[in-house]
Coordinates of C-alpha atoms and ligand atoms in Angstrom, one line a residue:
Chain A
M11 CA -28.5 7.2 5.1
D12 CA -27.6 9.0 8.6
A13 CA -25.4 7.7 11.0
E14 CA -25.1 9.2 14.4
I15 CA -20.7 8.8 15.8
T16 CA -19.0 10.6 18.8
L17 CA -15.7 11.5 18.0
R18 CA -13.1 12.8 20.4
V19 CA -11.7 15.6 18.9
D20 CA -9.0 17.4 20.3
G21 CA -9.8 16.7 24.0
Q22 CA -13.5 17.4 23.3
R23 CA -16.0 15.0 22.9
R24 CA -18.3 16.0 19.8
T25 CA -21.6 13.8 19.1
L26 CA -22.7 14.0 15.7
S27 CA -25.1 13.2 12.8
V28 CA -23.4 12.3 9.8
D29 CA -24.2 10.7 6.1
T30 CA -22.4 7.9 6.5
R31 CA -20.4 9.3 2.5
T32 CA -18.9 12.0 4.6
T33 CA -15.3 11.5 4.9
L34 CA -13.6 12.0 8.9
L35 CA -11.7 15.0 6.6
D36 CA -15.3 16.4 5.6
A37 CA -16.8 16.2 9.0
L38 CA -14.2 17.6 10.6
R39 CA -13.9 20.8 8.2
E40 CA -17.7 21.0 7.6
R41 CA -19.7 20.1 10.4
L42 CA -17.6 20.5 13.7
G43 CA -15.9 24.0 12.6
V44 CA -12.3 22.2 13.0
I45 CA -10.6 23.3 10.0
S46 CA -6.6 23.3 10.3
P47 CA -7.1 20.4 8.6
K48 CA -7.4 21.5 4.7
K49 CA -8.0 20.2 1.7
G50 CA -5.7 19.4 -0.9
C51 CA -6.7 16.8 -3.4
D52 CA -9.4 14.4 -1.7
H53 CA -7.5 11.2 -2.7
G54 CA -4.8 10.5 -0.5
Q55 CA -2.0 12.4 -2.4
C56 CA -0.2 15.5 -0.6
G57 CA -1.2 14.7 2.6
A58 CA -2.6 18.6 3.9
C59 CA -5.3 16.2 5.5
T60 CA -3.0 14.8 7.7
V61 CA -4.1 14.3 12.1
L62 CA -3.7 11.8 14.2
L63 CA -6.2 9.3 14.8
D64 CA -5.7 7.2 18.1
G65 CA -2.3 8.7 18.4
R66 CA -1.0 7.4 14.8
R67 CA -1.3 9.9 11.8
V68 CA -3.6 9.3 9.0
T69 CA -4.7 10.8 5.7
S70 CA -8.3 12.2 6.5
C71 CA -9.7 12.4 3.2
L72 CA -9.9 8.5 2.6
T73 CA -11.9 7.3 6.1
L74 CA -15.2 8.0 6.2
A75 CA -16.4 9.6 9.2
V76 CA -18.7 6.8 10.2
A77 CA -16.0 4.1 10.8
Q78 CA -14.1 6.4 13.5
D79 CA -16.9 6.7 15.2
G80 CA -15.4 6.7 18.8
A81 CA -12.3 7.6 18.3
E82 CA -10.0 10.2 19.5
V83 CA -9.0 12.7 16.7
T84 CA -5.9 15.2 17.4
T85 CA -5.7 18.0 14.8
A86 CA -2.0 20.7 14.6
E87 CA -5.3 23.1 16.9
G88 CA -5.4 20.3 19.6
L89 CA -1.6 19.9 19.8
S90 CA -0.8 22.8 21.3
E91 CA -1.3 23.6 25.2
G92 CA -3.2 26.5 25.2
D93 CA -1.4 30.0 23.6
R94 CA 1.7 27.3 24.0
P95 CA 2.7 26.1 21.0
H96 CA 3.8 22.0 20.3
P97 CA 7.9 21.6 20.3
V98 CA 7.1 20.9 16.6
Q99 CA 5.1 23.6 16.2
Q100 CA 7.7 26.0 17.3
A101 CA 11.0 24.4 15.4
F102 CA 8.5 25.0 12.3
L103 CA 7.8 28.7 13.1
E104 CA 11.9 28.9 14.5
H105 CA 12.7 27.4 10.6
D106 CA 10.4 29.2 8.4
G107 CA 8.7 26.3 7.5
F108 CA 6.4 27.0 5.4
Q109 CA 5.4 30.1 3.0
C110 CA 1.8 29.8 3.0
G111 CA 0.9 27.7 5.3
Y112 CA -1.5 25.9 4.0
C113 CA -0.1 22.4 3.9
T114 CA 1.4 23.6 7.3
P115 CA -1.3 21.7 9.6
G116 CA -0.8 18.4 8.0
Q117 CA 2.9 18.5 7.8
V118 CA 2.8 19.2 11.1
C119 CA 0.6 16.9 12.5
S120 CA 2.7 14.3 10.1
A121 CA 5.8 14.9 11.8
V122 CA 5.0 13.9 15.2
G123 CA 3.0 10.7 14.5
M124 CA 6.3 10.3 12.0
L125 CA 8.6 11.2 15.5
D126 CA 6.3 8.7 16.9
E127 CA 7.0 5.5 15.1
V128 CA 10.6 6.6 14.7
K129 CA 10.7 6.2 18.5
A130 CA 8.3 2.7 18.2
G131 CA 11.7 1.9 16.2
W132 CA 9.5 1.7 13.0
P133 CA 12.0 1.5 10.2
S134 CA 11.4 3.5 6.6
H135 CA 12.3 2.3 2.9
V136 CA 15.7 4.2 3.5
T137 CA 16.4 2.2 6.9
E138 CA 19.7 0.7 6.2
N139 CA 19.6 -2.2 8.2
L140 CA 15.8 -3.2 9.4
E141 CA 16.9 -4.6 12.8
E142 CA 18.6 -2.0 14.1
E143 CA 17.0 1.1 15.9
P144 CA 16.8 3.8 12.8
D145 CA 18.7 6.5 13.2
L146 CA 17.1 9.5 12.0
D147 CA 19.2 11.4 9.5
D148 CA 18.1 14.1 7.0
E149 CA 17.4 11.2 4.4
E150 CA 15.0 9.6 6.9
I151 CA 13.4 13.0 7.8
R152 CA 12.7 13.6 3.8
E153 CA 12.1 9.8 3.5
R154 CA 9.1 9.5 6.1
M155 CA 7.1 13.0 5.6
S156 CA 7.4 12.2 1.2
G157 CA 3.4 12.1 1.7
N158 CA 3.3 15.6 2.6
L159 CA 3.5 17.5 -0.2
C160 CA 4.3 21.4 -0.2
R161 CA 3.2 23.0 -3.0
C162 CA 5.6 26.1 -2.2
G163 CA 8.9 25.0 -1.5
A164 CA 9.2 25.1 2.2
Y165 CA 10.6 21.8 2.4
T166 CA 14.1 22.5 3.2
N167 CA 12.9 24.8 6.4
I168 CA 10.8 21.8 6.9
V169 CA 13.4 19.8 7.2
S170 CA 15.6 21.4 9.2
A171 CA 12.1 22.3 12.0
I172 CA 11.8 18.4 12.4
R173 CA 15.3 17.6 12.5
E174 CA 15.6 20.1 15.2
A175 CA 11.8 18.6 17.4
A176 CA 13.7 15.8 16.9
E177 CA 16.4 16.6 19.3
Chain B
M4 CA -21.0 9.7 -4.0
K5 CA -24.4 7.1 -4.0
P6 CA -25.8 6.8 -0.5
F7 CA -25.4 3.5 1.2
D8 CA -25.9 1.9 4.3
Y9 CA -22.8 1.2 6.4
E10 CA -22.4 -1.5 9.1
R11 CA -19.1 -2.2 11.4
A12 CA -18.6 -6.6 11.8
D13 CA -18.8 -8.3 15.1
D14 CA -18.3 -11.0 13.7
T15 CA -17.2 -13.2 10.9
D16 CA -19.8 -15.0 9.1
G17 CA -22.6 -12.0 10.2
A18 CA -20.2 -10.1 7.7
I19 CA -19.5 -12.9 5.4
A20 CA -23.6 -13.3 5.1
T21 CA -24.4 -9.6 4.7
V22 CA -22.3 -9.5 2.2
S23 CA -22.8 -12.7 0.1
D24 CA -26.7 -11.5 0.6
D25 CA -26.8 -8.6 -1.4
P26 CA -25.2 -8.6 -5.1
T27 CA -24.4 -4.2 -4.0
A28 CA -22.9 -4.7 -0.5
T29 CA -18.8 -5.1 -0.5
Y30 CA -16.0 -4.7 2.1
L31 CA -14.3 -2.1 4.0
G32 CA -10.9 -2.8 5.4
G33 CA -8.4 1.1 5.5
G34 CA -10.9 2.5 2.9
T35 CA -8.1 4.0 1.5
N36 CA -8.7 3.0 -2.6
L37 CA -12.1 1.5 -2.2
V38 CA -13.4 5.5 -0.6
D39 CA -11.3 7.3 -3.6
H40 CA -13.1 5.4 -5.5
M41 CA -16.1 6.0 -4.9
K42 CA -15.4 9.3 -5.1
L43 CA -14.7 8.8 -7.8
G44 CA -17.6 6.8 -9.2
V45 CA -15.9 3.5 -9.8
A46 CA -16.9 2.3 -7.3
E47 CA -21.0 2.2 -6.2
P48 CA -21.8 -0.1 -3.2
G49 CA -25.0 -0.2 -1.8
K50 CA -23.6 -1.4 1.2
L51 CA -20.8 -1.4 3.2
V52 CA -19.3 -4.0 6.3
D53 CA -16.6 -2.7 8.2
I54 CA -14.5 -5.6 9.1
T55 CA -11.4 -3.6 10.5
K56 CA -12.1 -4.9 14.0
L57 CA -13.7 -8.2 13.0
P58 CA -10.2 -10.2 15.3
Y59 CA -7.1 -10.0 12.2
D60 CA -5.1 -7.7 13.4
F61 CA -2.3 -10.3 14.4
V62 CA 1.5 -11.2 13.1
E63 CA 1.6 -14.7 14.6
T64 CA 4.0 -17.8 14.3
L65 CA 2.7 -20.8 13.8
P66 CA 4.0 -24.1 15.9
D67 CA 5.9 -25.3 12.9
G68 CA 7.1 -21.7 11.8
R69 CA 4.8 -20.8 9.4
V70 CA 3.7 -16.8 10.5
S71 CA 0.4 -16.1 9.8
V72 CA -1.2 -12.5 9.1
G73 CA -4.2 -11.4 10.0
A74 CA -6.3 -9.8 6.9
T75 CA -6.8 -6.8 8.6
V76 CA -3.1 -5.6 10.3
R77 CA -2.3 -2.3 9.2
N78 CA 1.1 -2.3 6.3
S79 CA 2.7 0.2 8.9
E80 CA 2.1 -2.3 11.8
L81 CA 2.8 -5.4 9.5
A82 CA 6.3 -3.6 8.6
A83 CA 7.5 -2.7 11.8
S84 CA 6.8 -6.7 13.4
H85 CA 10.2 -7.7 14.5
V86 CA 9.0 -11.1 13.1
I87 CA 9.2 -10.2 9.3
R88 CA 12.0 -7.4 9.8
Q89 CA 14.0 -9.7 11.0
S90 CA 13.2 -13.2 8.5
Y91 CA 10.5 -12.1 6.0
P92 CA 12.7 -8.5 5.0
V93 CA 12.0 -9.0 1.1
L94 CA 8.0 -7.9 2.7
A95 CA 9.1 -5.4 5.3
Q96 CA 11.1 -4.0 2.3
A97 CA 8.1 -4.4 0.4
L98 CA 5.6 -2.7 2.2
L99 CA 7.3 0.4 3.5
A100 CA 8.2 1.6 -0.3
G101 CA 5.0 1.7 -1.0
A102 CA 2.2 5.3 -0.4
S103 CA 3.2 7.5 2.4
G104 CA 3.6 7.0 6.8
Q105 CA -0.4 7.5 6.6
L106 CA -1.5 5.2 3.9
R107 CA 0.2 2.7 5.8
N108 CA -1.5 3.6 8.8
L109 CA -5.0 2.7 7.1
A110 CA -4.2 0.3 4.6
T111 CA -4.8 -3.6 5.6
T112 CA -3.0 -6.2 4.3
G113 CA -6.6 -8.3 2.8
G114 CA -7.3 -4.8 1.1
N115 CA -3.9 -4.0 -0.3
L116 CA -4.1 -7.2 -1.8
V117 CA -7.3 -6.6 -3.6
Q118 CA -6.8 -2.9 -4.3
R119 CA -7.5 -2.9 -8.3
T120 CA -5.7 -1.2 -10.8
R121 CA -4.3 2.7 -11.0
C122 CA -4.7 2.4 -15.0
A123 CA -6.2 6.2 -15.4
Y124 CA -8.7 5.3 -17.9
F125 CA -10.1 3.1 -14.9
Q126 CA -9.7 5.8 -12.2
D127 CA -11.6 7.9 -15.1
P128 CA -15.6 7.3 -15.8
S129 CA -16.1 9.2 -18.7
T130 CA -13.9 6.9 -20.6
P131 CA -14.0 3.2 -22.2
C132 CA -12.0 1.0 -20.0
N133 CA -13.1 -3.3 -20.0
K134 CA -12.0 -3.7 -16.9
R135 CA -14.9 -0.6 -15.3
E136 CA -17.6 -1.2 -17.4
P137 CA -16.9 -4.6 -19.7
G138 CA -17.4 -4.3 -23.7
S139 CA -16.7 -0.8 -23.1
G140 CA -13.0 -0.9 -25.0
C141 CA -9.4 -0.7 -23.7
S142 CA -9.2 2.8 -24.0
A143 CA -5.1 2.9 -22.6
L144 CA -4.9 0.0 -26.0
E145 CA -3.8 2.7 -28.1
G146 CA -3.7 5.3 -26.0
W147 CA -1.1 6.5 -23.3
N148 CA 0.0 3.3 -21.6
R149 CA 3.2 4.0 -20.2
H150 CA 2.1 2.5 -16.7
H151 CA 1.3 -0.4 -18.4
A152 CA 1.3 -4.0 -19.1
I153 CA 4.8 -6.1 -21.0
L154 CA 3.9 -9.7 -19.4
G155 CA 0.5 -11.6 -19.9
A156 CA -1.6 -8.7 -20.9
S157 CA -4.8 -9.0 -23.1
E158 CA -6.3 -7.2 -26.3
H159 CA -8.8 -6.2 -23.9
C160 CA -7.2 -4.9 -20.7
V161 CA -3.1 -4.4 -20.3
A162 CA -3.2 -2.7 -16.8
T163 CA -0.9 -3.6 -14.2
H164 CA -1.3 -4.5 -10.2
P165 CA -0.3 -2.1 -8.3
S166 CA 0.4 -3.8 -4.7
D167 CA 3.7 -3.7 -3.4
M168 CA 2.9 -6.5 -0.8
A169 CA 1.8 -8.5 -3.1
V170 CA 4.9 -8.7 -5.6
A171 CA 7.1 -9.4 -1.8
L172 CA 4.4 -11.9 -0.8
A173 CA 4.7 -13.8 -4.4
A174 CA 8.6 -14.1 -4.4
L175 CA 7.5 -15.6 -0.8
D176 CA 5.1 -18.3 -1.9
A177 CA 2.5 -17.5 0.4
T178 CA -0.9 -18.7 0.7
V179 CA -4.3 -16.8 1.2
V180 CA -6.5 -18.2 3.7
V181 CA -10.3 -17.6 2.4
R182 CA -14.0 -17.7 4.1
G183 CA -16.9 -17.5 2.2
S184 CA -20.1 -18.9 2.8
N185 CA -19.2 -22.2 1.8
G186 CA -16.2 -22.3 4.8
Q187 CA -12.8 -21.8 4.0
R188 CA -10.8 -22.4 1.3
R189 CA -6.6 -21.8 0.6
I190 CA -5.9 -20.1 -2.0
P191 CA -2.2 -19.6 -3.2
V192 CA -0.6 -16.2 -3.2
T193 CA 0.0 -16.3 -7.0
E194 CA -3.1 -17.6 -7.7
L195 CA -5.4 -14.9 -6.6
H196 CA -4.9 -12.7 -9.4
R197 CA -6.3 -13.6 -12.8
L198 CA -4.6 -12.3 -15.7
P199 CA -7.3 -10.4 -17.7
G200 CA -7.9 -12.6 -20.9
D201 CA -11.4 -11.8 -21.8
E202 CA -12.9 -10.4 -18.8
P203 CA -10.5 -8.0 -17.2
E204 CA -13.6 -6.8 -15.3
R205 CA -12.0 -10.0 -12.3
D206 CA -9.3 -9.0 -10.7
T207 CA -9.6 -12.1 -8.7
V208 CA -10.7 -15.6 -8.1
L209 CA -11.9 -14.8 -5.3
E210 CA -16.3 -14.6 -5.5
H211 CA -18.5 -12.3 -3.9
G212 CA -18.6 -12.4 -0.7
E213 CA -15.5 -14.2 0.1
L214 CA -13.6 -12.7 2.9
I215 CA -8.8 -12.6 3.0
T216 CA -8.9 -14.1 6.6
S217 CA -5.4 -13.8 6.8
V218 CA -2.0 -14.4 5.1
E219 CA 0.4 -17.7 5.9
L220 CA 4.4 -17.1 5.1
P221 CA 6.4 -20.5 4.6
A222 CA 8.5 -20.8 7.4
P223 CA 11.7 -19.2 7.0
S224 CA 15.0 -20.6 4.9
V225 CA 18.0 -19.7 7.1
S226 CA 20.0 -19.4 4.6
A227 CA 18.1 -17.5 2.3
R228 CA 18.1 -13.2 1.3
S229 CA 16.4 -11.6 0.0
T230 CA 15.3 -8.0 -1.0
Y231 CA 12.6 -6.0 -2.5
R232 CA 13.9 -3.4 -5.4
K233 CA 11.2 -0.8 -6.7
V234 CA 12.2 2.0 -9.7
R235 CA 9.9 4.4 -10.1
E236 CA 9.4 8.3 -10.8
R237 CA 10.1 10.1 -7.9
A238 CA 12.1 9.2 -5.4
S239 CA 9.1 7.8 -3.1
Y240 CA 5.0 8.5 -2.6
A241 CA 5.2 7.0 -6.4
F242 CA 3.9 3.4 -8.1
A243 CA 6.6 1.4 -9.6
L244 CA 7.6 1.1 -13.0
V245 CA 9.2 -1.8 -12.8
S246 CA 10.1 -3.7 -9.0
V247 CA 11.7 -6.9 -8.4
A248 CA 11.1 -9.3 -5.2
A249 CA 13.7 -12.6 -4.5
V250 CA 13.8 -14.6 -2.6
M251 CA 17.4 -16.7 -3.3
E252 CA 19.9 -19.4 -2.2
V253 CA 22.9 -19.8 -2.7
D254 CA 25.9 -22.5 -1.8
E255 CA 29.6 -21.9 -2.6
G256 CA 28.5 -20.0 -5.5
T257 CA 25.7 -21.7 -7.6
V258 CA 22.3 -20.6 -7.2
R259 CA 20.0 -23.3 -4.8
D260 CA 17.1 -21.9 -5.1
A261 CA 15.3 -19.1 -6.6
R262 CA 12.0 -17.1 -6.2
I263 CA 11.7 -14.3 -8.4
A264 CA 8.3 -11.8 -8.9
L265 CA 8.0 -8.9 -11.3
G266 CA 5.9 -5.7 -10.5
G267 CA 4.5 -3.4 -12.6
V268 CA 4.7 -5.5 -15.4
A269 CA 1.4 -7.2 -15.6
H270 CA -2.5 -7.8 -14.4
K271 CA -0.4 -9.7 -11.6
P272 CA 2.5 -9.8 -9.5
W273 CA 4.4 -12.0 -11.5
R274 CA 6.1 -14.8 -10.8
A275 CA 9.1 -15.4 -12.9
E276 CA 9.6 -19.1 -13.7
A277 CA 11.7 -18.9 -16.6
A278 CA 14.3 -17.2 -15.2
E279 CA 14.0 -19.2 -11.7
R280 CA 14.0 -22.4 -13.6
E281 CA 17.3 -20.7 -15.6
L282 CA 19.5 -19.8 -12.8
R283 CA 18.4 -23.3 -10.6
G284 CA 22.2 -25.3 -10.8
T285 CA 23.5 -22.5 -12.1
P286 CA 26.7 -20.8 -11.2
A287 CA 25.7 -16.6 -10.0
T288 CA 27.6 -15.6 -12.3
E289 CA 26.6 -11.6 -14.5
E290 CA 26.2 -13.9 -17.6
N291 CA 23.7 -16.5 -16.3
F292 CA 21.9 -13.7 -14.5
R293 CA 21.6 -11.4 -17.5
R294 CA 20.4 -15.4 -20.1
A295 CA 17.8 -16.1 -17.3
A296 CA 16.3 -12.0 -17.2
E297 CA 16.7 -12.6 -20.7
A298 CA 14.6 -16.1 -20.6
E299 CA 12.1 -14.4 -19.2
L300 CA 11.7 -11.7 -21.3
E301 CA 11.1 -12.9 -23.7
Q302 CA 7.3 -13.1 -23.5
A303 CA 7.6 -9.4 -23.4
E304 CA 5.7 -7.3 -25.8
S305 CA 5.2 -3.4 -25.3
L306 CA 3.1 -1.0 -26.2
R307 CA 3.4 2.6 -27.5
D308 CA 4.2 4.3 -24.5
N309 CA 6.1 1.2 -22.4
A310 CA 9.0 -0.5 -23.9
F311 CA 11.4 1.5 -21.4
K312 CA 10.2 -1.5 -19.3
I313 CA 11.9 -4.3 -21.2
P314 CA 15.2 -2.6 -20.5
M315 CA 14.8 -1.1 -16.8
T316 CA 12.6 -5.0 -15.5
R317 CA 16.5 -6.4 -17.3
N318 CA 18.4 -3.7 -15.7
T319 CA 16.6 -4.0 -12.3
L320 CA 16.6 -8.5 -11.9
C321 CA 19.9 -8.5 -12.6
A322 CA 21.3 -5.8 -9.6
V323 CA 19.2 -8.0 -7.1
L324 CA 20.3 -11.1 -8.0
R325 CA 23.9 -8.8 -7.9
E326 CA 23.3 -7.8 -4.8
L327 CA 21.9 -10.6 -3.4
T328 CA 24.7 -13.4 -3.8
R329 CA 27.8 -11.0 -3.4
E330 CA 29.8 -12.9 -1.6
D331 CA 30.9 -10.6 1.6
R332 CA 26.9 -10.2 2.6
A333 CA 26.6 -11.2 5.6
Ligands
FAD426 C1 -1.9 8.4 -2.8 C2 -1.9 6.6 -3.0 C3 -0.4 5.9 -2.8 C4 -0.8 5.1 -3.2 N1 1.2 3.9 -4.0 C5 1.0 3.0 -3.5 C6 1.8 2.4 -3.8 O1 2.9 3.2 -3.7 N2 2.4 1.5 -3.7 C7 0.8 0.4 -2.9 O2 1.2 -0.6 -3.5 N3 -0.3 1.0 -2.7 C8 0.1 2.0 -3.1 N4 -1.9 3.1 -2.8 C9 -2.5 1.8 -2.1 C10 -2.8 2.0 -1.1 O3 -1.6 0.2 -0.8 C11 -3.8 0.4 -0.5 O4 -5.3 1.6 -0.9 C12 -4.5 -0.2 0.2 O5 -3.2 -1.4 0.1 C13 -5.6 -0.6 0.1 O6 -6.1 -0.9 1.5 P1 -7.2 -0.6 2.3 O7 -7.3 -1.4 3.2 O8 -7.2 0.9 2.1 O9 -8.4 -1.2 1.0 P2 -9.1 -1.4 1.2 O10 -10.0 0.7 0.2 O11 -10.6 -0.3 2.5 O12 -10.3 -2.2 -0.1 C14 -9.7 -2.2 -0.9 C15 -11.0 -2.9 -1.6 O13 -10.4 -4.7 -1.3 C16 -11.5 -5.0 -0.7 N5 -11.8 -5.7 0.5 C17 -10.5 -5.0 2.1 N6 -10.1 -5.5 1.9 C18 -11.2 -7.2 2.6 C19 -10.6 -8.9 2.8 N7 -10.5 -8.9 3.8 N8 -11.2 -9.5 2.4 C20 -11.6 -9.1 0.8 N9 -11.2 -7.6 0.5 C21 -11.2 -7.2 1.3 C22 -12.3 -4.1 -1.0 O14 -14.0 -4.5 -0.4 C23 -12.1 -3.3 -1.5 O15 -12.8 -3.5 -2.6 C24 -1.4 4.0 -2.3 C25 -2.6 4.9 -2.7 C26 -2.8 5.7 -2.6 C27 -4.0 6.4 -2.5
SF4_427 S1 -5.6 -1.0 -19.8 FE1 -7.8 -2.1 -18.5 S2 -8.1 -0.8 -16.9 FE2 -7.2 0.2 -18.3 S3 -8.5 1.1 -19.8 FE3 -7.9 -0.5 -20.8 S4 -9.5 -2.1 -19.7 FE4 -9.0 -0.4 -18.7
FES428 S1 -6.6 15.8 0.9 FE1 -6.5 14.4 2.3 S2 -4.0 13.6 0.9 FE2 -5.0 15.5 0.2
FES429 S1 3.5 26.2 2.3 FE1 2.3 26.6 1.3 S2 2.3 24.4 0.4 FE2 3.1 24.2 1.8

């Protein structure tokens, strides 16, 4: 069954007709040619497909495109301003926060969403006192980024990059 | 994936009528479990009714002090809500111990409760499974069952319920508010999920078409302390091997009230009533904690790969009781 949907992707209005079975990830990659979100597991387990949906980080492989009709989607590609990388992207570059780069767009989107969550005062599983503003130390960064796997094991540099971007 | 119709619901009664009238229709929340199952071929709905735009995105304190949580509140929002962090830390902690930041931003209260087991055979349509295909047999009974139940299982199914949130809700004595074509009913969360018995295909007591609209938490007790502890195979982003949610009231070293629920050990969040009975009115001592845990686990039965869960449950429960009854904790 087909449905007509409109998404705002990286600032651009895109209207398309999708089979209801299409995930947001497949709509972006296969239908709209937006290939920065990557398909790793396709089951919510790796984070490679992470995008910002109405400003919140989500796994785009487990949400249907048709359910996101009208939504604003930001991918890693849309984070930069022209040639100027987003501060989180810049920090990944400076700290070598990747090797093959496959997980990187997901890591970057996840980090951007995560930093907003910290700004909003959201606690995490390792936050000692649930009623205080969380303090983003390395343990917090690791816990909050645990939904993004990296097969190359670039974790140490990813944590350094995020630590710097948070400052 | 089989083709299906999609509808975004804009009124509750319409959504309930649509699903009730069509045996192939089902509700869609965040999709993190259902879409996964549709990809795997575990679920093949003919119609999805998306309920995320219905007006159930609230966390509200009622005049009598109870707190009502709407069915479409995202798990991340609920964990971050001030009233939950302040008055129901066990619930905030359980939510934060589940899944990942990205998934919690999608997952809803209703979907989290109704999510299905992570039994590997259930998720693999090429293997026999009584829950997926009644009467086909249980592959886990004699197979790989490290993650399976030690309490309340049957010869037909030994699966566990995967939700962390539901375990906290069980310890809090929450009530699930449900609407169907015959009106509204209220179900104690401890009675929402079933034991497998000879009908493992039925996870909950919900009838087809019944919609969870909210979950109500009893007014918080000022003197109670609560916490959630989850033991898993890695530090983060993994389902529980065993978990414990507890709400305790202790007065001058004596346990006044204990409400304990166990996760990862049964087909439903397991209220540890035997342990609670042992604890009430007794001094908060290590010896009594151990006795309470042993009383609960007397009924435990292990399978080939999961005997470790029995001592793990005992130790985790004792550790939680110790933590919640420490004198120095404000
Ligand atoms: C990689 C991964 C790791 C995870 N780790 C954990 C974990 O550690 N701990 C944990 O607890 N969970 C974990 N989860 C599971 C996750 O919490 C659930 O998938 C999620 O809570 C389901 O919510 P949803 O809104 O996405 O449900 P959906 O997928 O939309 O729906 C699930 C089911 O609920 C039904 N439903 C939805 N809303 C309602 C309603 N209001 N009334 C009646 N029926 C309804 C749907 O019809 C469907 O059958 C994990 C998931 C993944 C993919
Ligand atoms: S334990 Fe339950 S879910 Fe798993 S294979 Fe057996 S019947 Fe299926
Ligand atoms: S591709 Fe979506 S989480 Fe792995
Ligand atoms: S850089 Fe290769 S997977 Fe992370």
